[in-house]
Short mmCIF file of N, CA and C in Angstrom, two decimals:
data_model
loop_
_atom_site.label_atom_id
_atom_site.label_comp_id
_atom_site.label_asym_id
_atom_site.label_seq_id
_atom_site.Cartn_x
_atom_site.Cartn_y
_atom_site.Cartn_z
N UNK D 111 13.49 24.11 -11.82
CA UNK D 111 14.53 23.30 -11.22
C UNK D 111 14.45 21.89 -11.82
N UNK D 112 15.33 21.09 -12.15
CA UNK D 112 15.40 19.96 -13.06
C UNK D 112 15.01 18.88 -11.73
N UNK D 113 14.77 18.02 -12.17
CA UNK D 113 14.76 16.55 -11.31
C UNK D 113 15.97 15.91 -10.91
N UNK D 114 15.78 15.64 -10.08
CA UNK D 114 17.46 14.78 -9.63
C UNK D 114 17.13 13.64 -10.66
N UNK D 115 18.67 13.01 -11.10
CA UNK D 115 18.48 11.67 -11.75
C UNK D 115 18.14 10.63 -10.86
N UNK D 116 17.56 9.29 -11.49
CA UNK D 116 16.32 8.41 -10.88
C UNK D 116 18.14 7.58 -9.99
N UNK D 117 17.68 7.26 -8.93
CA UNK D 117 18.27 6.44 -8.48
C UNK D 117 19.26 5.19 -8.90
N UNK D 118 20.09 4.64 -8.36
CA UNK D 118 20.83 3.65 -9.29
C UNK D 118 19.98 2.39 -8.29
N UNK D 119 20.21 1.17 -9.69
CA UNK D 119 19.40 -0.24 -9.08
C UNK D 119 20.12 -0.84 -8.74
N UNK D 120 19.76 -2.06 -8.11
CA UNK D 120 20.15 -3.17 -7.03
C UNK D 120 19.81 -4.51 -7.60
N UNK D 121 20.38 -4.89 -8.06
CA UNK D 121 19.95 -6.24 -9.32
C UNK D 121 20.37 -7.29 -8.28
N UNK D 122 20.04 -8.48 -7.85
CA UNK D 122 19.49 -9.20 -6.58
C UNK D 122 19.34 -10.34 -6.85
N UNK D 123 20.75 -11.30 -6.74
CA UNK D 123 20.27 -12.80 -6.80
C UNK D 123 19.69 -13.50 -5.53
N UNK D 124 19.34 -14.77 -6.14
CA UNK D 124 19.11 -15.28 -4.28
C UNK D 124 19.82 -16.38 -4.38
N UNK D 125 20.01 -17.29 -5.28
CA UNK D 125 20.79 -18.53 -4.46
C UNK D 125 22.44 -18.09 -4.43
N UNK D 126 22.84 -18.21 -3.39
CA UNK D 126 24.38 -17.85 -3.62
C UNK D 126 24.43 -16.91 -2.78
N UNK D 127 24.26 -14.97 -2.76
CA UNK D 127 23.47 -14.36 -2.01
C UNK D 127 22.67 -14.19 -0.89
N UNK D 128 21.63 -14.54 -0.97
CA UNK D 128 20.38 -14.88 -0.03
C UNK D 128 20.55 -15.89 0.68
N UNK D 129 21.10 -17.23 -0.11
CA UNK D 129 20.78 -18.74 0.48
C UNK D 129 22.25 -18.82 0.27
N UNK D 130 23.30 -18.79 1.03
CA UNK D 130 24.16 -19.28 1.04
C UNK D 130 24.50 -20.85 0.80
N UNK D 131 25.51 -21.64 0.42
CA UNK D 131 25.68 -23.04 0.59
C UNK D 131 26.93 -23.40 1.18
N UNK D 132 27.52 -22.92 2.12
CA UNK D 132 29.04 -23.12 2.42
C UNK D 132 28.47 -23.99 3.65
N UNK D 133 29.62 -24.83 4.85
CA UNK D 133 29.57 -25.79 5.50
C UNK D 133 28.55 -25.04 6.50
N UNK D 134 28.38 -24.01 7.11
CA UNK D 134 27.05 -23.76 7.95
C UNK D 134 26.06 -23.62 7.47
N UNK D 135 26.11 -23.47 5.77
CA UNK D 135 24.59 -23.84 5.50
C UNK D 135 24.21 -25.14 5.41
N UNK D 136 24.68 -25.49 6.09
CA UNK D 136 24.29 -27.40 5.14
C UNK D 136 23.90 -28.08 6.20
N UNK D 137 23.43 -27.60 7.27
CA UNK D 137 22.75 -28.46 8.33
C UNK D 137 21.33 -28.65 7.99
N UNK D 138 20.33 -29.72 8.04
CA UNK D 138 19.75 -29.57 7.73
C UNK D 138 18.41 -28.62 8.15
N UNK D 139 18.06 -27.84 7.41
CA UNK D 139 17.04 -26.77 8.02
C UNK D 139 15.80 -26.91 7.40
N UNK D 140 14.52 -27.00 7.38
CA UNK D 140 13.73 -27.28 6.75
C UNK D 140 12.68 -25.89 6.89
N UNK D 141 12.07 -25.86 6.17
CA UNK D 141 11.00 -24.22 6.47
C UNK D 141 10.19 -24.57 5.51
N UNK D 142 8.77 -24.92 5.77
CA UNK D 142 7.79 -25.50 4.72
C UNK D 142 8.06 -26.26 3.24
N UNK D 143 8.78 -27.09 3.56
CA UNK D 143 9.21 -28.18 2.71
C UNK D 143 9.94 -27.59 1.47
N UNK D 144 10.64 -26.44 2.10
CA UNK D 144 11.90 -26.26 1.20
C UNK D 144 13.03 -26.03 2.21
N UNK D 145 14.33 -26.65 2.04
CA UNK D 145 15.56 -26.73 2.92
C UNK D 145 16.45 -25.58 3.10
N UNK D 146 15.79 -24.86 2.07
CA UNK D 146 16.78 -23.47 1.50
C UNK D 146 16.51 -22.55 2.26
N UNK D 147 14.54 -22.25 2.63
CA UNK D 147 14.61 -21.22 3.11
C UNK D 147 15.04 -20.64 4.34
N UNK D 148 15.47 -21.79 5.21
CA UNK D 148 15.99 -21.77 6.78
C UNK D 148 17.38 -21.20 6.76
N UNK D 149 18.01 -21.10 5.58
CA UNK D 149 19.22 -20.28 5.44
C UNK D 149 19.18 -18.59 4.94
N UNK D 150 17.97 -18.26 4.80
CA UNK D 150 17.73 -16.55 4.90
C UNK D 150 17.79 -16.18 6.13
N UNK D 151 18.63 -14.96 5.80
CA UNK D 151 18.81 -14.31 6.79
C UNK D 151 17.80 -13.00 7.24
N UNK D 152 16.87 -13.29 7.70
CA UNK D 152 16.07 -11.98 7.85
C UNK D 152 16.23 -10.18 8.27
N UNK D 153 17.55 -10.62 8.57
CA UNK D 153 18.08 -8.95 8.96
C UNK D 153 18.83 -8.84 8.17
N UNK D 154 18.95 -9.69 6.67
CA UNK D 154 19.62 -8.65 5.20
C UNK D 154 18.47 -7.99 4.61
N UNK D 155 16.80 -7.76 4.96
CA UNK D 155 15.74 -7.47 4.18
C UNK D 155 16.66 -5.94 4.48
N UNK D 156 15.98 -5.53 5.86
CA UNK D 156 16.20 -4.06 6.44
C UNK D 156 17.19 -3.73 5.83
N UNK D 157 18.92 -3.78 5.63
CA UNK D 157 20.20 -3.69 5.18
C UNK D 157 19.79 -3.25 3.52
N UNK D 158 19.22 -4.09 3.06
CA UNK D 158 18.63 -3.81 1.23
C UNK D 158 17.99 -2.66 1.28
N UNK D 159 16.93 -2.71 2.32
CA UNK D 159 15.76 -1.50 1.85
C UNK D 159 16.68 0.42 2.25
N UNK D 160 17.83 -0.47 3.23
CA UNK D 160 18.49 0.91 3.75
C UNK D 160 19.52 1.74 2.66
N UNK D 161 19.57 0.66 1.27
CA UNK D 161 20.41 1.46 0.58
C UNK D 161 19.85 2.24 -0.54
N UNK D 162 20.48 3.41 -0.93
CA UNK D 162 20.38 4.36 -1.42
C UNK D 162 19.80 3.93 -2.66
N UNK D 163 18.98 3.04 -3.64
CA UNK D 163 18.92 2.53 -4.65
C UNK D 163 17.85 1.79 -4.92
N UNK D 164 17.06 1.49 -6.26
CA UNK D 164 15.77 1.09 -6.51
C UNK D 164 16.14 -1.18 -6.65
N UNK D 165 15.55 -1.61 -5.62
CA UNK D 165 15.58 -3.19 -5.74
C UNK D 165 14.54 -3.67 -6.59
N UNK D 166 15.61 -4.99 -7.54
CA UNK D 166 15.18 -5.57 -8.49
C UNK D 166 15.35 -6.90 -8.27
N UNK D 167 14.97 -7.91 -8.33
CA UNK D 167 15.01 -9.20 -8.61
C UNK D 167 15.74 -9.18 -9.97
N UNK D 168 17.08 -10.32 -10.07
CA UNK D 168 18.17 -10.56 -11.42
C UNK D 168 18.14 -12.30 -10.51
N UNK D 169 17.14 -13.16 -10.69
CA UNK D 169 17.20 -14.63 -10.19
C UNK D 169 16.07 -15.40 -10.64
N UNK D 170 16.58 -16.84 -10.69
CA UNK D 170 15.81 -17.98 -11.46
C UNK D 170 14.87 -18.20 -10.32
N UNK D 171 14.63 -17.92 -9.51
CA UNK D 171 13.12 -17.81 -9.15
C UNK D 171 12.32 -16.92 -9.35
N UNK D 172 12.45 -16.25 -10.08
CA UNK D 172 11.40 -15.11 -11.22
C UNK D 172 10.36 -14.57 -10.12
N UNK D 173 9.08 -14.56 -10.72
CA UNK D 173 8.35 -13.88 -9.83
C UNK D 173 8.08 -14.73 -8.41
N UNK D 174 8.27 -15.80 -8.23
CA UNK D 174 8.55 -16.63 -6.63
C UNK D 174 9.70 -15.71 -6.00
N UNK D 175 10.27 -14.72 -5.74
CA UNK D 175 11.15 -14.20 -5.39
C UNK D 175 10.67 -13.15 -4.52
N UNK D 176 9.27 -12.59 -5.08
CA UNK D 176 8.47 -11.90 -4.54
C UNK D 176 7.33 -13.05 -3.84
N UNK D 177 6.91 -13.35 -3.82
CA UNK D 177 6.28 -14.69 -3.43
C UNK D 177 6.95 -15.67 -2.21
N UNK D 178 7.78 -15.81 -2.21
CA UNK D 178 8.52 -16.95 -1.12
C UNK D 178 9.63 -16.36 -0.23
N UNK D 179 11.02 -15.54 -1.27
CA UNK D 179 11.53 -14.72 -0.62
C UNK D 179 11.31 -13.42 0.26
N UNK D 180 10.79 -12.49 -0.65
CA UNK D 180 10.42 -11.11 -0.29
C UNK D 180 9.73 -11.28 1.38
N UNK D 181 8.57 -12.01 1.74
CA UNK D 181 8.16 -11.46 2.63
C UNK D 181 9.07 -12.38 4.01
N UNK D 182 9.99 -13.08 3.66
CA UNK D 182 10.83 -13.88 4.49
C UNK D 182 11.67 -12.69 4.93
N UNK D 183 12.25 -12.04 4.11
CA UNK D 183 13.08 -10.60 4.61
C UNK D 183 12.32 -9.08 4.92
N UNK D 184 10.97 -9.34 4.73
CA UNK D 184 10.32 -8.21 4.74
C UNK D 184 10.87 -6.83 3.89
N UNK D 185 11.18 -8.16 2.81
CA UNK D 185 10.99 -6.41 1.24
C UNK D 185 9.00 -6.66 0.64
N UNK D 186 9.37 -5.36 -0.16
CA UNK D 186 7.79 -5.52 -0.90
C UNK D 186 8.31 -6.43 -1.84
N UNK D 187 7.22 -6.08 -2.86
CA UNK D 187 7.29 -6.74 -4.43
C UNK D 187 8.02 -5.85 -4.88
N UNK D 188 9.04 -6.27 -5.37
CA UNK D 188 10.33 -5.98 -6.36
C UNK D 188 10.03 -6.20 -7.71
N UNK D 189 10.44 -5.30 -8.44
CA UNK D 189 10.42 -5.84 -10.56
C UNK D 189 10.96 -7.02 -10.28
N UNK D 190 11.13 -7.62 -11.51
CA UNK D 190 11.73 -9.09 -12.10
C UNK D 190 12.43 -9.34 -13.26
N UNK D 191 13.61 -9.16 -13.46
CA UNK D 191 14.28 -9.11 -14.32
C UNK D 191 13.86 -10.58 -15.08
N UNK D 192 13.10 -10.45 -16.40
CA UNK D 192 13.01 -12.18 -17.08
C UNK D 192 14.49 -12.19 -18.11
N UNK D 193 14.01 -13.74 -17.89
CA UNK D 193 15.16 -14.48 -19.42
C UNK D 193 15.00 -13.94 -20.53
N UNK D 194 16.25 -13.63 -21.34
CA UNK D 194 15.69 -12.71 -22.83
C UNK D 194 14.62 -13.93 -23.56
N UNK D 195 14.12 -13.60 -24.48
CA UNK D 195 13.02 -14.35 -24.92
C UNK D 195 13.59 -14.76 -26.08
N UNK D 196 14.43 -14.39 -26.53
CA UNK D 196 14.83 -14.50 -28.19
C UNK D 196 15.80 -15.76 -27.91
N UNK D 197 16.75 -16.04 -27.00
CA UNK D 197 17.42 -17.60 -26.96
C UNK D 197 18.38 -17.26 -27.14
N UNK D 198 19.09 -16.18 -28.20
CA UNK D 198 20.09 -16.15 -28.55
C UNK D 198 21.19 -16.50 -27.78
N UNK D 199 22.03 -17.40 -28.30
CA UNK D 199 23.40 -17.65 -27.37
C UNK D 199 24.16 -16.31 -26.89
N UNK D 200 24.61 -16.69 -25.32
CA UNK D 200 25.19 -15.20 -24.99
C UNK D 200 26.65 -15.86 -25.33
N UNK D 201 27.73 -14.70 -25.42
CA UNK D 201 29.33 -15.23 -26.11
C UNK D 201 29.88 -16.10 -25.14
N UNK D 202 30.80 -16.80 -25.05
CA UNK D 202 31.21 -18.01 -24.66
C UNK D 202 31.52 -16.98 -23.19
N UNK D 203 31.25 -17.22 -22.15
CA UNK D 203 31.99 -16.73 -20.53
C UNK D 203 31.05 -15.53 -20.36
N UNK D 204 30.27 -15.46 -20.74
CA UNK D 204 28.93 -14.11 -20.49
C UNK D 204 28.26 -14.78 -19.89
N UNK D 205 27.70 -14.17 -18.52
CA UNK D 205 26.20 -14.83 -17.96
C UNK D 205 25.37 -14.53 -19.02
N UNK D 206 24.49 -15.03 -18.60
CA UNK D 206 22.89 -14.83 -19.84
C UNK D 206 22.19 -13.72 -19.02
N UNK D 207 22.45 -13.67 -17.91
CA UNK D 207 21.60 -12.21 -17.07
C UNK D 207 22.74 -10.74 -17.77
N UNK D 208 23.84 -10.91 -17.94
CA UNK D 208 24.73 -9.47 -18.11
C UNK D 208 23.95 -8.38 -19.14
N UNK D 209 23.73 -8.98 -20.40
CA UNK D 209 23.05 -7.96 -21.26
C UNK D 209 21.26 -7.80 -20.52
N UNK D 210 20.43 -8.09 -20.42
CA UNK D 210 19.39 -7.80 -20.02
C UNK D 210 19.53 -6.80 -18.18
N UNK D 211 20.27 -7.24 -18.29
CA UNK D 211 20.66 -5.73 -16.43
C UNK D 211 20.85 -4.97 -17.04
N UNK D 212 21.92 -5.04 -18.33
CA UNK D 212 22.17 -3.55 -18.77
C UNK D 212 21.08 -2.80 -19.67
N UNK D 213 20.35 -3.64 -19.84
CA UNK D 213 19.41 -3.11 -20.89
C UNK D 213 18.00 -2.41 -20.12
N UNK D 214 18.18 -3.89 -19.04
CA UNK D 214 17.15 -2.96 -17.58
C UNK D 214 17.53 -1.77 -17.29
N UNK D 215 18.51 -1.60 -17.10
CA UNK D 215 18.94 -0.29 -16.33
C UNK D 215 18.92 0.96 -16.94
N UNK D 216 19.40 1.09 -18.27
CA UNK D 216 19.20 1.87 -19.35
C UNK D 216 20.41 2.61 -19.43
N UNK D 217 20.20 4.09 -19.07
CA UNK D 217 21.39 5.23 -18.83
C UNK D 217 21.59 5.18 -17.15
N UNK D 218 21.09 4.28 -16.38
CA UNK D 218 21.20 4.23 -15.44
C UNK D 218 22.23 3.32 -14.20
N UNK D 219 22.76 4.12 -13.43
CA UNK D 219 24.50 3.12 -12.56
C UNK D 219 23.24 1.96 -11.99
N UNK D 220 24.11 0.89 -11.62
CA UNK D 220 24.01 0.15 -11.16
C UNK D 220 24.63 -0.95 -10.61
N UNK D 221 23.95 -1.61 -9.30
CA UNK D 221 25.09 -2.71 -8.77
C UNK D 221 24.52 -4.02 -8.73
N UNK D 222 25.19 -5.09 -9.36
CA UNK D 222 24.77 -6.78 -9.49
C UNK D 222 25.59 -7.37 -8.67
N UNK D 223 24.62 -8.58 -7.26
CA UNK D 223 25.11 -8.90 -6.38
C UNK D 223 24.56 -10.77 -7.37
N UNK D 224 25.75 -10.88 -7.13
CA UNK D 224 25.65 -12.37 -8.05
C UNK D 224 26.07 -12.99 -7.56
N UNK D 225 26.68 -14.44 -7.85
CA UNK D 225 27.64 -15.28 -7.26
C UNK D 225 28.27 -15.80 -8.35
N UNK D 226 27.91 -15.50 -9.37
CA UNK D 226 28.08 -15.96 -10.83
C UNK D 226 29.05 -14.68 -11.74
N UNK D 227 29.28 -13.69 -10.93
CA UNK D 227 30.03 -13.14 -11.97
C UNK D 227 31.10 -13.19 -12.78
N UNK D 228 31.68 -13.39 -13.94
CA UNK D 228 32.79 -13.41 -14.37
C UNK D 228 33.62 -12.59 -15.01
N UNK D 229 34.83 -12.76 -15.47
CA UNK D 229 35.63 -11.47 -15.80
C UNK D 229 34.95 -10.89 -17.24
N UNK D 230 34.30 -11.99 -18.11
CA UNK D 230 33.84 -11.67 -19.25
C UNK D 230 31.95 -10.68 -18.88
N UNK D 231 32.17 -10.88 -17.90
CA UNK D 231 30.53 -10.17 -17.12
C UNK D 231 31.44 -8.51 -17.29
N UNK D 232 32.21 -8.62 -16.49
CA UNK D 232 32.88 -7.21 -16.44
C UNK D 232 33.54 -6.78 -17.45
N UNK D 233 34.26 -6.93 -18.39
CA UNK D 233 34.08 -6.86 -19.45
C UNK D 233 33.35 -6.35 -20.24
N UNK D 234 32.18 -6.97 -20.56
CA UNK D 234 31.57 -6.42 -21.41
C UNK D 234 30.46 -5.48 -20.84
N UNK D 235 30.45 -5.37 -19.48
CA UNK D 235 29.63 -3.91 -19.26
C UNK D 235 30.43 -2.81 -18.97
N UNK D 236 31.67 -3.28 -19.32
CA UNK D 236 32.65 -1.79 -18.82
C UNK D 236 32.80 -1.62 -20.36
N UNK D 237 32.40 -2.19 -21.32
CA UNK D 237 32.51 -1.83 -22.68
C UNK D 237 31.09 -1.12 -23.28
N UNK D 238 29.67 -2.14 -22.97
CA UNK D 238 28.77 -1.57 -23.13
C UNK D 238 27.73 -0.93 -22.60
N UNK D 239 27.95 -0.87 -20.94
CA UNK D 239 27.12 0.06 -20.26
C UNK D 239 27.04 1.35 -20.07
N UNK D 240 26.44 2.16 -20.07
CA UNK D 240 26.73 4.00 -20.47
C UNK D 240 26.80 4.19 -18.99
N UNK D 241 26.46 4.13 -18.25
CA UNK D 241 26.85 4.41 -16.95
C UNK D 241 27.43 3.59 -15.74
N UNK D 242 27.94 4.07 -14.76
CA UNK D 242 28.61 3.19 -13.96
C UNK D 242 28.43 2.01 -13.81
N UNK D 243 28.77 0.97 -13.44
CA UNK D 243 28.23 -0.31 -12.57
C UNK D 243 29.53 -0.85 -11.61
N UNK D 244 28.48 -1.34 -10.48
CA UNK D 244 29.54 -2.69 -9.94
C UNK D 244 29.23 -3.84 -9.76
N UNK D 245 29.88 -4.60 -9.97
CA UNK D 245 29.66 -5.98 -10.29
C UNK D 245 30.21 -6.88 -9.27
N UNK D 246 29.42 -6.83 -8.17
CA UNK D 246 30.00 -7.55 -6.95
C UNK D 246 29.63 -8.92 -6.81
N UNK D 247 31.02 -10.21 -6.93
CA UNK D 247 30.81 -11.14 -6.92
C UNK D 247 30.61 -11.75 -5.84
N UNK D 248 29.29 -12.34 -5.07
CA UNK D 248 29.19 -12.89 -3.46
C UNK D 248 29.66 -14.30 -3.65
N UNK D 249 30.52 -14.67 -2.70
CA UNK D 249 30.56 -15.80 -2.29
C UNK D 249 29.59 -16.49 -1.96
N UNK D 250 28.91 -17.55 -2.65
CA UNK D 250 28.30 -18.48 -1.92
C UNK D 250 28.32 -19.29 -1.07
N UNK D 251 29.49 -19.84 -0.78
CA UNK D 251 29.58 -20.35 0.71
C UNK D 251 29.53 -19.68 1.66
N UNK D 252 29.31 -18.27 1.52
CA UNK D 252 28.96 -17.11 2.81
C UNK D 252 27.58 -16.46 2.70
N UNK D 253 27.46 -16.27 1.34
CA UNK D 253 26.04 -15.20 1.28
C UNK D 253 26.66 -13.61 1.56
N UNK D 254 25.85 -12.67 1.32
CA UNK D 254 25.95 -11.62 1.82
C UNK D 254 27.07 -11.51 2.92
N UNK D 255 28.11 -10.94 3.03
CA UNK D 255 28.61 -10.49 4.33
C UNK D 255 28.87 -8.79 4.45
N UNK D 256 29.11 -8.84 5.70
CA UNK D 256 29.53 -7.17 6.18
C UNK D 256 30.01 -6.68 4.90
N UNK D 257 31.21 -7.00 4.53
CA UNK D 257 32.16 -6.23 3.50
C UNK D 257 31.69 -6.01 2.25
N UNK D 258 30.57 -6.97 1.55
CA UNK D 258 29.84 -6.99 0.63
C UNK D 258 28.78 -5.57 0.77
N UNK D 259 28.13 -5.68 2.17
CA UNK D 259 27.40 -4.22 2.26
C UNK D 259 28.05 -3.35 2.46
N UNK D 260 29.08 -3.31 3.05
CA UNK D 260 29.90 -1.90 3.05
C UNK D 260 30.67 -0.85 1.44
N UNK D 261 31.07 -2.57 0.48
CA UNK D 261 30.91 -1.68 -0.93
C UNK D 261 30.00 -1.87 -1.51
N UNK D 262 28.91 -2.48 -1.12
CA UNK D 262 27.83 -1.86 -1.98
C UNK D 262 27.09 -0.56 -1.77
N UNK D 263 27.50 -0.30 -0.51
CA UNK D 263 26.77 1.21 -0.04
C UNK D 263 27.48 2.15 0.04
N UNK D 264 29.21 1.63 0.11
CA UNK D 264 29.69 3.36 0.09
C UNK D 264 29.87 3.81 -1.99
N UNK D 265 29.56 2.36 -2.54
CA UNK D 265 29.50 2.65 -4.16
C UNK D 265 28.13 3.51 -4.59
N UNK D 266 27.43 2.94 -3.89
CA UNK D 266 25.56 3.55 -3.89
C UNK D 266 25.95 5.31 -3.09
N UNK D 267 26.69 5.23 -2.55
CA UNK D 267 26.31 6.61 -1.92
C UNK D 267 27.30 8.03 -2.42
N UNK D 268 28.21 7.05 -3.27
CA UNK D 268 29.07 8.03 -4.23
C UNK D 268 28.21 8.65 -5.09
N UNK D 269 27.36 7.63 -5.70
CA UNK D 269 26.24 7.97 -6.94
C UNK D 269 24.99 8.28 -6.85
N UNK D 270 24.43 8.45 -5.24
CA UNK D 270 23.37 9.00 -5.13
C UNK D 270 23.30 10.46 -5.00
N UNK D 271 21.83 10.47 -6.13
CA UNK D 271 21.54 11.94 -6.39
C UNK D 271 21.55 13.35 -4.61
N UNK D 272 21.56 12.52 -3.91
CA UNK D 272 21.11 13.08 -2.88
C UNK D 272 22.42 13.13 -1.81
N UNK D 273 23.73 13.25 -2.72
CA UNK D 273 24.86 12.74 -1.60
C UNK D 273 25.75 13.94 -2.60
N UNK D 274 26.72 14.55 -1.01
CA UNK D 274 27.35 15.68 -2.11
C UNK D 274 28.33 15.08 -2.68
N UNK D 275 29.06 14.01 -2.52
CA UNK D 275 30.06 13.19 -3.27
C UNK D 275 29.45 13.04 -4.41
N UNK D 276 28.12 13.19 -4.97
CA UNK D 276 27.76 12.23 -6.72
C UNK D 276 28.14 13.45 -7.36
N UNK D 277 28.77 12.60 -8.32
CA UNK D 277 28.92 13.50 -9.80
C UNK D 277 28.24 14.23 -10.17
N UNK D 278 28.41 15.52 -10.70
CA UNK D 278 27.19 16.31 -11.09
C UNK D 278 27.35 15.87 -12.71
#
């Protein structure tokens, strides 16, 4: 009997995302002498770990993400997507994260919760990614909301190996 295919990933910013900045984040909140972290929401950890899909860190707090974030929401240690190393300029309107998710991911679907996405993001992974993706842009003046988890999970549950809706 063959293996089911490996799960699709969860590529995971935090500022924008996680730490919202819109007018209710901006009171001042303080949580061990950073202002940011009083704007996590601790009941998006559970919501992440509940979806169908392997979580990755795709954010400029690199391995502090696992370190400062993670146990604020009660995820484990997550991979860490790094900066490509080579410098190369990405094309004019490309994040610098778009090619390295896709390269993380491999032959594998996946969904990027950003705040940064742009049309040239979508674009060029609907040109060069071999398998699905979605590319869900979060508002940062909200962070995460309902509607954000609702397509990220009924997209995750189309493509999970374990759901009779996925593609064979």
């Amino acid at each position: 009997m063959p293996l089911p295919p490996p799960r699709p990933l969860l590529f995971l910013d935090v500022d924008g995302p996680l730490i919202p900045f819109g007018e209710a984040a901006r009171e001042p909140l303080t949580h061990e002498g950073n202002p940011l972290l009083g704007r996590l929401d601790p009941a998006v950890g559970p919501r992440l770990l509940a979806l169908p899909c392997d979580l990755v860190w795709a954010t400029t707090w690199w391995h502090g993400a696992n370190d400062t974030i993670a146990p604020r929401l009660g995820l484990p240690r997550l991979p860490v997507v790094s900066r490509p190393e080579d410098d190369a300029p990405a094309p004019r309107g490309l994040h610098w994260k778009t090619r390295p998710l896709s390269e993380w991911a491999g032959h594998r679907p996946f969904v990027w919760l950003d705040d940064e996405i742009g049309p040239m993001d979508r674009l060029w992974i609907e040109a060069a990614h071999p398998a699905p993706a979605l590319l869900l842009r979060v508002d940062p003046a909200r962070g995460l909301t309902e509607e954000d988890f609702t397509a990220t999970e009924e997209w995750l549950r189309a493509r999970s190996p374990r759901s009779p809706r996925s593609p064979r």
